[in-house]
Short mmCIF file of C-alpha atoms in Angstrom, two decimals:
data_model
loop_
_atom_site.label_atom_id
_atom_site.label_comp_id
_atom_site.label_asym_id
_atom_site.label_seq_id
_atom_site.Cartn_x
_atom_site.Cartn_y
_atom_site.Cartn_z
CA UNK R 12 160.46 -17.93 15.18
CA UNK R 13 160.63 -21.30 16.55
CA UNK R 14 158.90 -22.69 19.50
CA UNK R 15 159.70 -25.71 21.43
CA UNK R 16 156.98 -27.94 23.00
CA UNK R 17 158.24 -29.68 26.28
CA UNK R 18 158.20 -33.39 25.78
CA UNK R 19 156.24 -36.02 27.52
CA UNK R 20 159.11 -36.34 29.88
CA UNK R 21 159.38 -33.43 31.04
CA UNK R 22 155.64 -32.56 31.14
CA UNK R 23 155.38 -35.30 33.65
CA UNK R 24 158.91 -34.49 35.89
CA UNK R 25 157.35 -31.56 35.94
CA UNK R 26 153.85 -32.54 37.23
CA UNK R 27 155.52 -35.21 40.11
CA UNK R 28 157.74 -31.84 40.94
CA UNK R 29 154.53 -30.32 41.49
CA UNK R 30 152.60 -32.81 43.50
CA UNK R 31 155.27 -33.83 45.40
CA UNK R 32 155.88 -30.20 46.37
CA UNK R 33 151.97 -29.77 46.95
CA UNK R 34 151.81 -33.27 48.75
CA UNK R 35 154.37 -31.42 51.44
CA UNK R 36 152.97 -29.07 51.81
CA UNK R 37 149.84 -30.17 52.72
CA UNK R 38 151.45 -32.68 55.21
CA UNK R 39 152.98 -30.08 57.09
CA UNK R 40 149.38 -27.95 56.69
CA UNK R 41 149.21 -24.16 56.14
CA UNK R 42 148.88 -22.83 59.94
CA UNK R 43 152.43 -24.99 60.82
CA UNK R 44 153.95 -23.24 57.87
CA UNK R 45 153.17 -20.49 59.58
CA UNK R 46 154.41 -21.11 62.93
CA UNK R 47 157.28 -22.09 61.51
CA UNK R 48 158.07 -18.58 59.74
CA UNK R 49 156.80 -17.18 62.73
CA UNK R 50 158.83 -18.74 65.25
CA UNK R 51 162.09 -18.37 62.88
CA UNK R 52 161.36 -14.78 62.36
CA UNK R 53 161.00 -14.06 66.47
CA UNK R 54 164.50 -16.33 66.68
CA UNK R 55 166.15 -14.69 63.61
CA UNK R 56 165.33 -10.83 65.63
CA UNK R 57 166.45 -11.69 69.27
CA UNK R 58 169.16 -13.52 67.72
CA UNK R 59 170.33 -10.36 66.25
CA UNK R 60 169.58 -8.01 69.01
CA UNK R 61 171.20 -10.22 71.32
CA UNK R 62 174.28 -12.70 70.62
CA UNK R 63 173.59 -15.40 73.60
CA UNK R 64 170.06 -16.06 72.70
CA UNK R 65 170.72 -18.73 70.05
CA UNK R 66 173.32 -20.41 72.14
CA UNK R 67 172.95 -23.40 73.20
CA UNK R 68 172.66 -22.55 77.13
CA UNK R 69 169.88 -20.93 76.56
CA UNK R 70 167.97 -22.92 74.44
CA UNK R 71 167.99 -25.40 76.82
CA UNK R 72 166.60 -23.00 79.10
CA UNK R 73 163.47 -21.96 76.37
CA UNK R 74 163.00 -25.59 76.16
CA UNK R 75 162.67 -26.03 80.14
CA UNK R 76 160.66 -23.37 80.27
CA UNK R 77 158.51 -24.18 77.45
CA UNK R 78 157.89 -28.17 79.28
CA UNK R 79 155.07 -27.63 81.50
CA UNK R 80 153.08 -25.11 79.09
CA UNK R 81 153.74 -27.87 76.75
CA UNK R 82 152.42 -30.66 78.68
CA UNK R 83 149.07 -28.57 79.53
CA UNK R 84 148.70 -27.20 75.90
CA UNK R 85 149.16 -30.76 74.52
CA UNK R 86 145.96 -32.46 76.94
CA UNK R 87 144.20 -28.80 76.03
CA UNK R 88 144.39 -29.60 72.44
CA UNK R 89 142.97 -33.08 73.09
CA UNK R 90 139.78 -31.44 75.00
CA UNK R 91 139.19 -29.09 72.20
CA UNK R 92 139.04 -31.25 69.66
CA UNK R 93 136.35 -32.94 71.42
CA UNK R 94 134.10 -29.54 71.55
CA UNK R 95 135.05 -29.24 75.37
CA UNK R 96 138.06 -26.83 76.93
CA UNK R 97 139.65 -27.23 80.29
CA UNK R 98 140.16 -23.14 82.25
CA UNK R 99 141.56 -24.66 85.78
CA UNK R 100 144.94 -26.97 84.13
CA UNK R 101 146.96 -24.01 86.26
CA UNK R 102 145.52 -24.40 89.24
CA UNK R 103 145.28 -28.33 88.88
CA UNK R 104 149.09 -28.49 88.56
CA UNK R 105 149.45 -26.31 91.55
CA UNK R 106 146.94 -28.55 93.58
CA UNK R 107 149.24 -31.66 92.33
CA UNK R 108 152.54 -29.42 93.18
CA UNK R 109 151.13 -28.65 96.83
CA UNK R 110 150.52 -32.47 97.60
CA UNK R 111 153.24 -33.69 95.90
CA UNK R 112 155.78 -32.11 98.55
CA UNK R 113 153.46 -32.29 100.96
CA UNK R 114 153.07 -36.16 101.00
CA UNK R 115 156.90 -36.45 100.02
CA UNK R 116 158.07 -34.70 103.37
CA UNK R 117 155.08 -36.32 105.52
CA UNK R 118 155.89 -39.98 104.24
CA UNK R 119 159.78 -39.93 105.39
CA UNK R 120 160.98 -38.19 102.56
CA UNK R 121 159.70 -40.89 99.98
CA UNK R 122 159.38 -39.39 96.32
CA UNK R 123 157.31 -42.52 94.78
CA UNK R 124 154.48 -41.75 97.11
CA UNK R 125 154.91 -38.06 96.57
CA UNK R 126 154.67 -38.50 93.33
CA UNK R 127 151.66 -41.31 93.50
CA UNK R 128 149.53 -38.74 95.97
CA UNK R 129 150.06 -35.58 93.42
CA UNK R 130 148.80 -38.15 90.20
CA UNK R 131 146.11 -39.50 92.45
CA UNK R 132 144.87 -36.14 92.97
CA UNK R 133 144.80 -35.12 89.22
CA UNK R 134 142.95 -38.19 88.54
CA UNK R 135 140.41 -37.26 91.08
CA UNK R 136 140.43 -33.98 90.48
CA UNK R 137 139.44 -34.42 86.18
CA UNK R 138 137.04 -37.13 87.12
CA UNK R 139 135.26 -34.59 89.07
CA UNK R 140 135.57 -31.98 85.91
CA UNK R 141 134.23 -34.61 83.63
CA UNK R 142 131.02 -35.45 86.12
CA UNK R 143 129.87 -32.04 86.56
CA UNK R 144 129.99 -31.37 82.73
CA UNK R 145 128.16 -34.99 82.19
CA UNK R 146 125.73 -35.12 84.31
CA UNK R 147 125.23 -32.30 85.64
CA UNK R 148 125.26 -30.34 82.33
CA UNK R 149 127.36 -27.79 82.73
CA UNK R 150 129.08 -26.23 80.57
CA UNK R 151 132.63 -26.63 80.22
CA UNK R 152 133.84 -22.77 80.47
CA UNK R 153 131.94 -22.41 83.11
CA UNK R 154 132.41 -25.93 85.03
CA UNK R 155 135.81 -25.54 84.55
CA UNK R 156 135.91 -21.46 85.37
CA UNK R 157 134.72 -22.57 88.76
CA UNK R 158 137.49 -24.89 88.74
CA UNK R 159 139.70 -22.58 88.27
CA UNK R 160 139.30 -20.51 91.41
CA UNK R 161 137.92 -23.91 93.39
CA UNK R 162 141.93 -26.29 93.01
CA UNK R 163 143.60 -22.32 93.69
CA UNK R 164 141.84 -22.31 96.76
CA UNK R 165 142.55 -25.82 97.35
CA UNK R 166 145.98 -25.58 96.93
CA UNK R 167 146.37 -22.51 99.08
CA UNK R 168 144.59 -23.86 102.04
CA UNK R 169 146.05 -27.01 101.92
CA UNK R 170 149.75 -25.08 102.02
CA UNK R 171 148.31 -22.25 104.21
CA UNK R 172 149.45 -19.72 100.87
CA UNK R 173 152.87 -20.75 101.40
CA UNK R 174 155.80 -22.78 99.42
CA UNK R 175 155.55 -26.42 100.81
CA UNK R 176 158.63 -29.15 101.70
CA UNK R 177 161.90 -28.88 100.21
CA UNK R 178 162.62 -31.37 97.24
CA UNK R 179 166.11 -30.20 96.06
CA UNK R 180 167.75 -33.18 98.61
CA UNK R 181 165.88 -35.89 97.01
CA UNK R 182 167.80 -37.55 93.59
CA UNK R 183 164.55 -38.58 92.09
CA UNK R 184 162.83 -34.96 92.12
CA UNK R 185 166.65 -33.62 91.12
CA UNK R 186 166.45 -36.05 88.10
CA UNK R 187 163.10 -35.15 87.05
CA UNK R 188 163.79 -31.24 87.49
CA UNK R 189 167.51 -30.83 86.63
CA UNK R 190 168.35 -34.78 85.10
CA UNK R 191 169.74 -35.00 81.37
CA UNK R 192 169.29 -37.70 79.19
CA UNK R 193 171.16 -38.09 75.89
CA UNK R 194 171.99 -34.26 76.39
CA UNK R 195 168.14 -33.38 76.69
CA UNK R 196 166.71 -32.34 79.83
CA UNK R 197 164.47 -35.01 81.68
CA UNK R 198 161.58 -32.70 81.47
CA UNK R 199 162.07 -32.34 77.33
CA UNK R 200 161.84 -35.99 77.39
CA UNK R 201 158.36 -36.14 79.03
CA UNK R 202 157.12 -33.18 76.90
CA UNK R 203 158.04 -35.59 73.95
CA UNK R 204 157.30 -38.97 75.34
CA UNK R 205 153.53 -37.52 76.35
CA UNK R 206 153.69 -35.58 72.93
CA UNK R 207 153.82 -38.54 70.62
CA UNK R 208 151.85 -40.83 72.63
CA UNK R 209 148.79 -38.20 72.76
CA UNK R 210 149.39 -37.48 68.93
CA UNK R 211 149.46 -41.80 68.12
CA UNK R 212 146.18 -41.96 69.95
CA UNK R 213 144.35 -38.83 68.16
CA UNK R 214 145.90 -39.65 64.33
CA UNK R 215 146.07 -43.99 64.27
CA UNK R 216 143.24 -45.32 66.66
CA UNK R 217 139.66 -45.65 66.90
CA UNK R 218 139.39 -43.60 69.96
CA UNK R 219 141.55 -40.64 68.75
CA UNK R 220 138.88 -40.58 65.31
CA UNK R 221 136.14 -41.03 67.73
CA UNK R 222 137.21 -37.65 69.59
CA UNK R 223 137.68 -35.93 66.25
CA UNK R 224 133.50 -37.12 65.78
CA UNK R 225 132.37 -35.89 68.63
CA UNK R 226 134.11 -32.58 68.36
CA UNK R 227 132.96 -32.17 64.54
CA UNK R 228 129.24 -33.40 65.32
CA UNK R 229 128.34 -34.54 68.58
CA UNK R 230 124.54 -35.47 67.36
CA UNK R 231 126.06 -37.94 65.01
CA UNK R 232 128.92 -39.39 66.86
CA UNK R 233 125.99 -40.45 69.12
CA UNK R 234 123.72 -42.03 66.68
CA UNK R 235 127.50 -43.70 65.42
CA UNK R 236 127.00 -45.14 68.77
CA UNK R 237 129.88 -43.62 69.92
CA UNK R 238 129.66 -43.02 74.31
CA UNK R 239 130.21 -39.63 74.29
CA UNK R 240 129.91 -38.96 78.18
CA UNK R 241 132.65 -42.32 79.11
CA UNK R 242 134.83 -40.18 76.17
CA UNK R 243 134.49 -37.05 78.06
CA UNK R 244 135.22 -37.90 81.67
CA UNK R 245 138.16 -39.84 80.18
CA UNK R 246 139.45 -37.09 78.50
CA UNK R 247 139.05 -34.76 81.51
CA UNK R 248 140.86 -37.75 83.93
CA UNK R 249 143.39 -37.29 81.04
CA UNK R 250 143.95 -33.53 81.59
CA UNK R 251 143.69 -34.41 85.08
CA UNK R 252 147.23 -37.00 84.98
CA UNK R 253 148.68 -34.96 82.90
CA UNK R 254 147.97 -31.63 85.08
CA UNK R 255 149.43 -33.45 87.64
CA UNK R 256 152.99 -34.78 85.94
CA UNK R 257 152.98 -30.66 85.34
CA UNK R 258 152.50 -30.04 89.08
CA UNK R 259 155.24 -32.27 89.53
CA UNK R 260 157.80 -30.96 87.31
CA UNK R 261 157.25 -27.23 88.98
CA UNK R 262 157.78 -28.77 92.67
CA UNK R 263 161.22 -30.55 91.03
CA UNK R 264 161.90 -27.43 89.32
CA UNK R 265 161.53 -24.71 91.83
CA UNK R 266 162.57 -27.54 95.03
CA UNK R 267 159.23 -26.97 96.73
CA UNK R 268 155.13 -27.49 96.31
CA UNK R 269 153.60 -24.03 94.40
CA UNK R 270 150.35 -23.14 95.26
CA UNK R 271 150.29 -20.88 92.81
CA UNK R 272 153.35 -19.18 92.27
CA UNK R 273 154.32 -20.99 88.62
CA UNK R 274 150.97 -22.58 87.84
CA UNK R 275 148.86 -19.30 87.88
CA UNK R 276 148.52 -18.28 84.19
CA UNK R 277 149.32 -21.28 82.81
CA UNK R 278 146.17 -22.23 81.51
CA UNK R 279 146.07 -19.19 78.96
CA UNK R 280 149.63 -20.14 77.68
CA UNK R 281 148.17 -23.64 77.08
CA UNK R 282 144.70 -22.49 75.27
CA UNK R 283 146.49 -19.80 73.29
CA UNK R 284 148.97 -22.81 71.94
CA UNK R 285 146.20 -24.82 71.39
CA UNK R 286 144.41 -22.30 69.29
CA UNK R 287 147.74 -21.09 67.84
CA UNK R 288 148.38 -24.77 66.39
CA UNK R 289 144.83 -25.17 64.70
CA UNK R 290 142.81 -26.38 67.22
CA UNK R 291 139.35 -25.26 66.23
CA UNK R 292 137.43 -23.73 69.46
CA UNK R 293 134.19 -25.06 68.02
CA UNK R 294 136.20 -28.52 68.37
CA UNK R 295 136.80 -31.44 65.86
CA UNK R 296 140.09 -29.96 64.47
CA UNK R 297 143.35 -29.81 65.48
CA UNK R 298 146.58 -31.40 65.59
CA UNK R 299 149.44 -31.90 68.21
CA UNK R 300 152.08 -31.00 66.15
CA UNK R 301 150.84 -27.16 65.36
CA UNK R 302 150.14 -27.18 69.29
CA UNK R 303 154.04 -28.26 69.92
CA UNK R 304 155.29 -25.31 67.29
CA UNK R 305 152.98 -22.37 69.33
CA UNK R 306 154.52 -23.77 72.38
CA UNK R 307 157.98 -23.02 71.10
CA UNK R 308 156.60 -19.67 69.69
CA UNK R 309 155.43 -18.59 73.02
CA UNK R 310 158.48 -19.94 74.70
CA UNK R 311 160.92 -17.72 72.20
CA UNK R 312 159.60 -14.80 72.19
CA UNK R 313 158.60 -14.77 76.39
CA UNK R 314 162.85 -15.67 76.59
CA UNK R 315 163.45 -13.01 74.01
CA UNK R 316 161.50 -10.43 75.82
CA UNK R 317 163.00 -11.37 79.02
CA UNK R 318 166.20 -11.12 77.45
CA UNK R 319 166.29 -7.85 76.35
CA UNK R 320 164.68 -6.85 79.68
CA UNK R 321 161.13 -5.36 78.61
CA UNK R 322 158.79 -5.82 81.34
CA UNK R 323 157.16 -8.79 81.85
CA UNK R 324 153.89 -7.89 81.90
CA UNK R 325 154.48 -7.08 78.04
CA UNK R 326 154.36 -11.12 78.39
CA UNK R 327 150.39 -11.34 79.28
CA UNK R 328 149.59 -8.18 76.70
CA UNK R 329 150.94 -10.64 74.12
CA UNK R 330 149.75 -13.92 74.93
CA UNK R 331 146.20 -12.10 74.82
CA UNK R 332 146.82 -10.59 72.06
CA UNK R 333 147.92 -13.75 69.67
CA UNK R 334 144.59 -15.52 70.76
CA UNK R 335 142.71 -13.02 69.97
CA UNK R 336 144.61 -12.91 66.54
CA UNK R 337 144.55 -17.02 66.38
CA UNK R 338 140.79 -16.71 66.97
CA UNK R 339 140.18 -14.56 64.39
CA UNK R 340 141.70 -16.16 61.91
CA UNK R 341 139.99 -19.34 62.80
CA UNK R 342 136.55 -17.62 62.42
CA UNK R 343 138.03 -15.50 58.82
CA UNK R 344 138.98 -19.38 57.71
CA UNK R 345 135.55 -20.71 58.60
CA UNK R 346 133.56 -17.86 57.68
CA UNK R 347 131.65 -18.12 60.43
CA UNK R 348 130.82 -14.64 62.78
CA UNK R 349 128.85 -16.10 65.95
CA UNK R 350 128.47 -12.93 67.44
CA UNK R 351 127.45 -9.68 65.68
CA UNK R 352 126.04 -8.47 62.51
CA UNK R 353 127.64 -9.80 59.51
CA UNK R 354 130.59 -8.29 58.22
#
């Protein structure tokens, strides 16, 4: 019997093949291959259970939908990688959504300084975040726990509990909540704008690899020389603009400031994306575009379960339950078990 021994050629077609293939792969990264099967499996099943789903109609809709979580989950990401986390993003947007239509219908109806008074606020509002983690060294699920329930209250005295102003008559809140550009929804647009900006900054400058250090080892980024409380107060101003763009949207979206109706919740839709797309709870890992893929998970399959009419409290049950399952895979990855005997 003959055998044939593949020639040089072919030995190395065969090798590029194979680290081009493994090159991929590694670009995209294991957890976004994942999300990726994921999310086409949950759009492959509602697809089939129900014909409109895939349309194009409602697409748009999962992609509306999907913007504000988006925004929030993209700034969360950012604060994780740095070791930190950020509970209250909710209930900053709905401070930013209350003031936004408040100071639109007490100005004469002007959006600019609507929309000026609602960003000012944010700013204020993360600054304030960032200083009592700094300095007065607290920690930041607890700082920003108090937060939390602190901005809800904010927003519900400032609005007496009760849907402020009424946007729907102005064309620059109609543009930001109902505009189109290019066929894309206004809102997609500053999901994607903020989305590639934040993801520039983290991957191809100093102060994105500087985050990254302080997350991974805060002890050395400091003896780097790296000024880790100016990085942390800028990040939480960060969360703090970009809470309040989110405020925004929701006033432009639902026509009226939202103390709480729309915002509440949102902050475990954007820490279970976070975690979802790699971000690493212990910080120094993550990336925005595994953050941007769990968004779209979450989005399908809330629209699919909506679609088909199961309850939507079945929506919370599973939003807790995939970051308790993103979690543990983190910590099964990392081999690390903080809490209990060893396994």
């Amino acid at each position: 019997m003959t055998t044939t021994t593949p020639s040089a050629t072919e030995t190395g077609t065969r090798r590029r093949t194979g680290t081009a293939r493994t090159g991929l792969l590694a670009s995209i990264g294991g957890q976004n291959l994942s999300l990726i099967g994921a999310l086409v499996a949950v759009m492959t099943l509602f697809g089939a259970l129900n014909g409109n789903f895939l349309s194009v109609s409602n697409l748009q809709v999962i992609a509306e939908a999907a913007t504000i979580t988006g925004l929030l989950a993209v700034v969360q990401t950012v604060v994780i990688i740095c070791g930190g986390l950020d509970i209250s993003v909710g209930s900053q947007a709905g401070v930013a959504s209350v003031v936004s239509a408040m100071a639109f219908t007490g100005t004469g109806s002007n959006p600019y300084l609507g929309i000026a008074a609602a960003v000012g606020i944010g700013v204020l509002v993360g600054i304030l975040n960032g200083l009592v983690i700094v300095y007065g060294r607290v920690n930041p699920t607890i700082a920003t726990l108090a937060g939390l329930a602190a901005y809800k209250g904010l927003a519900q005295l400032l609005s007496d509990g009760r849907a402020q102003g009424y946007v729907l008559n102005d064309p620059v809140f109609v543009f930001l909540g109902r505009g189109r550009i290019a066929g894309l929804p206004v809102m997609v647009w500053l999901l994607i704008l903020t989305a590639v900006a934040v993801h520039v900054l983290l991957k191809y400058t100093d102060i994105g690899r500087n985050l990254y250090a302080i997350g991974g080892n805060d002890t050395a980024a400091r003896l780097a020389g790296i000024s880790i409380n100016k990085y942390l107060i800028a990040v939480y101003a960060l969360i703090g603009i970009v809470s309040a763009v989110a405020g925004i949207l929701l006033t432009a979206r639902t026509g009226s400031g939202q103390p709480v109706s729309g915002s509440e919740g949102l902050e475990l839709k954007a820490i279970t994306a976070a975690a979802l797309g790699g971000a690493a709870l212990k910080g120094g890992k993550g990336g925005i575009g595994g953050t941007l893929l769990a968004v779209a998970l979450l989005g399908a399959l809330e629209n699919g379960l909506t679609v088909q009419g199961i309850n939507s409290f079945w929506q919370n049950v599973a939003q807790g339950a995939l970051l308790v399952i993103a979690v543990a895979v983190q910590q099964r990855r990392t081999g690390e078990r903080p809490i209990g005997l060893p396994a």
